């Protein structure tokens, strides 16, 4: 197991904020909208960190 921190979706290039106030977080790769961060949904579904996480170079 790696010592990397878990993925933080708002710093991922696939993350977006949806128009839906009930499900404000989205992931373009997995096509999901959620109350929780998409990486938390992926972790709860398969018990592993998100395999699609890519750091967005434009986010500080």
XYZ file of C-alpha atoms in Angstrom:
60
model
C 0.000 0.000 0.000
C 1.341 3.447 -0.896
C 1.902 6.309 1.508
C 0.151 8.764 -0.801
C -2.748 10.721 0.674
C -6.223 9.796 -0.570
C -7.368 11.670 -3.690
C -8.987 15.061 -3.088
C -11.547 15.466 -5.870
C -11.586 19.285 -6.115
C -7.963 19.052 -7.283
C -8.742 16.433 -9.966
C -9.255 17.292 -13.648
C -12.347 15.053 -13.794
C -14.178 16.726 -10.890
C -16.952 19.250 -11.452
C -19.612 21.040 -9.435
C -23.099 20.100 -10.631
C -26.175 22.297 -10.895
C -28.074 19.865 -8.655
C -28.047 21.108 -5.042
C -28.967 17.615 -3.799
C -25.907 16.115 -5.538
C -23.335 18.925 -5.838
C -20.206 16.868 -6.619
C -19.584 15.120 -9.921
C -17.004 13.007 -11.734
C -16.818 13.043 -15.529
C -14.924 9.733 -15.760
C -17.367 7.680 -13.680
C -20.438 9.683 -14.665
C -21.610 10.095 -11.092
C -23.131 12.909 -9.050
C -23.051 12.640 -5.284
C -23.467 14.419 -1.965
C -20.060 13.070 -0.952
C -16.897 13.565 -2.956
C -16.780 11.110 -5.873
C -13.539 9.595 -4.545
C -15.406 8.651 -1.344
C -18.136 6.986 -3.424
C -15.530 5.017 -5.388
C -13.788 4.017 -2.155
C -17.048 2.794 -0.606
C -17.931 0.832 -3.752
C -14.664 -1.030 -4.297
C -12.617 -0.390 -1.128
C -9.766 1.198 -3.104
C -8.696 4.739 -3.891
C -9.963 6.259 -7.116
C -7.972 4.891 -10.082
C -8.915 7.831 -12.336
C -7.537 10.619 -10.117
C -5.371 13.069 -12.062
C -4.077 16.268 -10.516
C -5.376 19.369 -12.286
C -2.371 21.584 -13.087
C -4.578 24.712 -12.983
C -5.662 24.241 -9.357
C -3.476 25.698 -6.635
